mmCIF file of C-alpha atoms in Angstrom:
data_model
loop_
_atom_site.group_PDB
_atom_site.id
_atom_site.type_symbol
_atom_site.label_atom_id
_atom_site.label_comp_id
_atom_site.label_asym_id
_atom_site.label_seq_id
_atom_site.Cartn_x
_atom_site.Cartn_y
_atom_site.Cartn_z
ATOM 1 C CA HIS A 1 3.697 -15.619 18.199
ATOM 2 C CA TRP A 2 3.678 -15.238 21.972
ATOM 3 C CA ARG A 3 7.075 -16.756 22.466
ATOM 4 C CA HIS A 4 8.640 -14.081 20.258
ATOM 5 C CA MET A 5 7.122 -11.117 22.250
ATOM 6 C CA GLY A 6 9.800 -8.836 23.365
ATOM 7 C CA ARG A 7 12.318 -9.466 20.621
ATOM 8 C CA LYS A 8 12.736 -6.681 18.076
ATOM 9 C CA ASN A 9 10.539 -8.118 15.417
ATOM 10 C CA VAL A 10 7.469 -6.614 13.603
ATOM 11 C CA ASP A 11 5.087 -8.078 16.249
ATOM 12 C CA ALA A 12 7.051 -6.697 19.243
ATOM 13 C CA ARG A 13 7.326 -3.370 17.575
ATOM 14 C CA LEU A 14 3.568 -3.155 16.862
ATOM 15 C CA HIS A 15 2.841 -3.975 20.520
ATOM 16 C CA GLU A 16 5.422 -1.414 21.667
ATOM 17 C CA VAL A 17 3.919 1.409 19.614
ATOM 18 C CA ALA A 18 0.277 0.505 20.149
ATOM 19 C CA GLY A 19 0.668 -0.058 23.855
ATOM 20 C CA PRO A 20 -0.809 -2.681 26.161
ATOM 21 C CA ALA A 21 -4.285 -2.268 24.866
ATOM 22 C CA LEU A 22 -3.354 -4.061 21.763
ATOM 23 C CA LEU A 23 -2.444 -7.237 23.564
ATOM 24 C CA LYS A 24 -5.516 -7.022 25.865
ATOM 25 C CA ALA A 25 -7.764 -6.644 22.820
ATOM 26 C CA MET A 26 -6.107 -9.571 20.991
ATOM 27 C CA GLN A 27 -6.584 -11.842 23.938
ATOM 28 C CA ALA A 28 -10.216 -10.726 24.283
ATOM 29 C CA ALA A 29 -10.860 -11.330 20.547
ATOM 30 C CA LYS A 30 -9.771 -14.891 20.667
ATOM 31 C CA LYS A 31 -12.300 -17.675 21.129
ATOM 32 C CA ASP A 32 -10.329 -18.798 24.122
ATOM 33 C CA PRO A 33 -8.454 -15.889 25.673
ATOM 34 C CA ALA A 34 -6.086 -18.224 27.542
ATOM 35 C CA ALA A 35 -5.124 -20.258 24.486
ATOM 36 C CA GLU A 36 -2.626 -19.368 21.831
ATOM 37 C CA LEU A 37 -3.704 -18.755 18.287
ATOM 38 C CA GLY A 38 -2.996 -21.643 15.908
ATOM 39 C CA ILE A 39 -0.912 -21.156 12.745
ATOM 40 C CA ALA A 40 -2.834 -18.995 10.197
ATOM 41 C CA GLU A 41 -5.691 -18.381 12.623
ATOM 42 C CA VAL A 42 -6.480 -14.630 12.611
ATOM 43 C CA VAL A 43 -8.056 -12.210 15.072
ATOM 44 C CA VAL A 44 -8.556 -8.554 14.285
ATOM 45 C CA THR A 45 -8.322 -5.707 16.745
ATOM 46 C CA ALA A 46 -8.261 -1.968 16.721
ATOM 47 C CA GLY A 47 -4.909 -0.412 16.096
ATOM 48 C CA PHE A 48 -4.829 1.790 19.228
ATOM 49 C CA GLY A 49 -1.645 3.768 19.110
ATOM 50 C CA LEU A 50 -0.806 2.736 15.467
ATOM 51 C CA SER A 51 -1.637 4.749 12.361
ATOM 52 C CA SER A 52 -3.838 1.774 11.169
ATOM 53 C CA GLN A 53 -7.473 1.449 12.254
ATOM 54 C CA TRP A 54 -7.260 -2.313 12.315
ATOM 55 C CA VAL A 55 -4.496 -4.897 13.075
ATOM 56 C CA ALA A 56 -4.825 -8.535 11.905
ATOM 57 C CA HIS A 57 -2.922 -10.870 14.229
ATOM 58 C CA THR A 58 -1.834 -14.323 12.984
ATOM 59 C CA VAL A 59 0.663 -16.945 13.902
ATOM 60 C CA THR A 60 3.121 -17.681 11.195
ATOM 61 C CA PRO A 61 5.077 -20.925 10.722
ATOM 62 C CA ASP A 62 8.749 -21.362 11.665
ATOM 63 C CA PHE A 63 10.945 -22.207 8.777
ATOM 64 C CA ASP A 64 12.284 -25.744 8.702
ATOM 65 C CA LEU A 65 15.204 -26.763 6.459
ATOM 66 C CA ARG A 66 13.809 -30.196 5.789
ATOM 67 C CA PRO A 67 12.759 -30.383 2.189
ATOM 68 C CA GLU A 68 9.686 -32.522 3.108
ATOM 69 C CA ALA A 69 8.501 -29.749 5.405
ATOM 70 C CA LEU A 70 8.465 -26.966 2.697
ATOM 71 C CA ALA A 71 5.071 -27.837 1.156
ATOM 72 C CA GLU A 72 3.310 -27.738 4.495
ATOM 73 C CA LEU A 73 5.077 -24.578 5.593
ATOM 74 C CA SER A 74 4.262 -22.903 2.316
ATOM 75 C CA ALA A 75 0.594 -23.762 2.673
ATOM 76 C CA GLN A 76 0.640 -22.363 6.204
ATOM 77 C CA LEU A 77 2.324 -19.120 5.183
ATOM 78 C CA SER A 78 -0.064 -18.762 2.313
ATOM 79 C CA ALA A 79 -3.087 -19.252 4.678
ATOM 80 C CA CYS A 80 -1.717 -16.564 7.006
ATOM 81 C CA HIS A 81 -1.929 -13.938 4.233
ATOM 82 C CA PHE A 82 -5.191 -15.233 2.822
ATOM 83 C CA HIS A 83 -6.953 -15.355 6.155
ATOM 84 C CA CYS A 84 -5.805 -11.864 7.045
ATOM 85 C CA ILE A 85 -7.182 -10.519 3.916
ATOM 86 C CA GLN A 86 -10.541 -12.355 4.472
ATOM 87 C CA ALA A 87 -10.857 -11.056 7.977
ATOM 88 C CA LEU A 88 -10.016 -7.433 7.118
ATOM 89 C CA CYS A 89 -12.396 -7.452 4.169
ATOM 90 C CA LYS A 90 -15.201 -8.366 6.447
ATOM 91 C CA LEU A 91 -14.555 -4.967 8.087
ATOM 92 C CA SER A 92 -14.574 -3.310 4.665
ATOM 93 C CA VAL A 93 -10.812 -2.486 4.796
ATOM 94 C CA HIS A 94 -9.502 -1.395 1.467
ATOM 95 C CA HIS A 95 -5.800 -0.879 2.189
ATOM 96 C CA ILE A 96 -3.694 -3.542 3.764
ATOM 97 C CA ALA A 97 -0.021 -3.515 4.671
ATOM 98 C CA PHE A 98 1.919 -6.730 5.173
ATOM 99 C CA PRO A 99 5.385 -7.151 6.568
ATOM 100 C CA ALA A 100 7.489 -10.016 5.321
ATOM 101 C CA LEU A 101 5.647 -12.529 7.335
ATOM 102 C CA SER A 102 7.907 -15.329 8.827
ATOM 103 C CA CYS A 103 11.099 -13.736 7.470
ATOM 104 C CA GLY A 104 12.312 -12.353 10.818
ATOM 105 C CA VAL A 105 12.637 -14.586 13.889
ATOM 106 C CA LYS A 106 10.856 -17.432 12.017
ATOM 107 C CA ASN A 107 13.727 -17.655 9.523
ATOM 108 C CA PHE A 108 11.927 -17.908 6.186
ATOM 109 C CA ASN A 109 14.182 -16.882 3.373
ATOM 110 C CA TYR A 110 12.797 -13.894 1.478
ATOM 111 C CA GLU A 111 13.271 -15.670 -1.903
ATOM 112 C CA ILE A 112 10.955 -18.517 -0.594
ATOM 113 C CA ALA A 113 8.463 -16.374 1.171
ATOM 114 C CA ALA A 114 7.924 -13.708 -1.532
ATOM 115 C CA PRO A 115 6.192 -15.869 -4.203
ATOM 116 C CA ILE A 116 4.081 -17.580 -1.521
ATOM 117 C CA ALA A 117 2.989 -14.203 -0.143
ATOM 118 C CA VAL A 118 2.359 -12.636 -3.557
ATOM 119 C CA ASP A 119 0.339 -15.581 -4.774
ATOM 120 C CA ALA A 120 -1.744 -15.795 -1.636
ATOM 121 C CA VAL A 121 -2.531 -12.073 -1.653
ATOM 122 C CA ALA A 122 -3.448 -12.257 -5.428
ATOM 123 C CA THR A 123 -5.745 -15.139 -4.709
ATOM 124 C CA ALA A 124 -7.462 -13.554 -1.679
ATOM 125 C CA ALA A 125 -7.768 -10.138 -3.457
ATOM 126 C CA ALA A 126 -9.307 -11.733 -6.524
ATOM 127 C CA ASP A 127 -11.817 -13.577 -4.324
ATOM 128 C CA SER A 128 -12.729 -10.246 -2.454
ATOM 129 C CA ALA A 129 -15.658 -8.092 -3.478
ATOM 130 C CA HIS A 130 -13.517 -5.135 -2.395
ATOM 131 C CA ASP A 131 -11.008 -3.003 -4.409
ATOM 132 C CA LEU A 132 -7.891 -3.542 -2.397
ATOM 133 C CA ALA A 133 -4.570 -1.705 -2.201
ATOM 134 C CA ILE A 134 -1.923 -4.052 -0.745
ATOM 135 C CA ASP A 135 1.454 -2.802 0.492
ATOM 136 C CA PHE A 136 4.393 -5.034 1.341
ATOM 137 C CA VAL A 137 6.581 -3.351 3.987
ATOM 138 C CA PHE A 138 10.167 -4.235 4.714
ATOM 139 C CA ARG A 139 12.881 -3.380 7.167
ATOM 140 C CA GLU A 140 15.685 -4.817 5.087
ATOM 141 C CA PRO A 141 16.622 -4.408 1.502
ATOM 142 C CA GLY A 142 16.766 -8.148 0.909
ATOM 143 C CA GLY A 143 13.013 -8.272 1.310
ATOM 144 C CA LEU A 144 12.395 -5.562 -1.040
ATOM 145 C CA GLY A 145 14.500 -7.159 -3.701
ATOM 146 C CA ALA A 146 12.837 -10.568 -3.441
ATOM 147 C CA TRP A 147 9.332 -9.150 -3.524
ATOM 148 C CA ARG A 148 10.297 -6.808 -6.377
ATOM 149 C CA ARG A 149 11.425 -9.745 -8.478
ATOM 150 C CA VAL A 150 8.291 -11.674 -7.941
ATOM 151 C CA LEU A 151 5.871 -8.605 -8.426
ATOM 152 C CA GLU A 152 7.625 -7.660 -11.667
ATOM 153 C CA ASN A 153 6.438 -11.071 -13.128
ATOM 154 C CA ARG A 154 2.887 -10.399 -11.865
ATOM 155 C CA SER A 155 2.071 -7.125 -13.575
ATOM 156 C CA ASP A 156 -1.153 -8.792 -14.787
ATOM 157 C CA PHE A 157 -2.546 -8.418 -11.294
ATOM 158 C CA PHE A 158 -0.319 -5.954 -9.376
ATOM 159 C CA ASP A 159 0.389 -2.284 -10.011
ATOM 160 C CA VAL A 160 3.950 -2.233 -8.715
ATOM 161 C CA GLN A 161 4.973 1.123 -7.149
ATOM 162 C CA LEU A 162 8.376 1.119 -5.489
#
């Protein structure tokens, strides 16, 4: 998370738009302000200069091409989505937007990340006492296509609006 600050990824863009107060609030919200967050650990801050009231900060896994790493990385990516929803539901948030977590500088392939994200969000939303609207937001058409294919097969749970 921290090592990617400054690159033009979603995290960097959020910090750029929200301003320095977002980083200060994130550091203050952590149990140990000097320590980095662990993978799938979540802290929530105000949105400051963003249109969102809240921002859930989490560290996502870096993709690893070794087949033996995929199960662990999938579990970590799933936990990122799940824990963000849990944390935001504690604040009675009813509308959540997710970028394609780990698909930028972390190199996850959209086709691998999409089913992980969709399944994690469905599980977390089903466990929540809140009615939730979940948006998946993309900068690139490849992400939209991968998520669309997964969501079309999940019409039992998701109301897909593209």
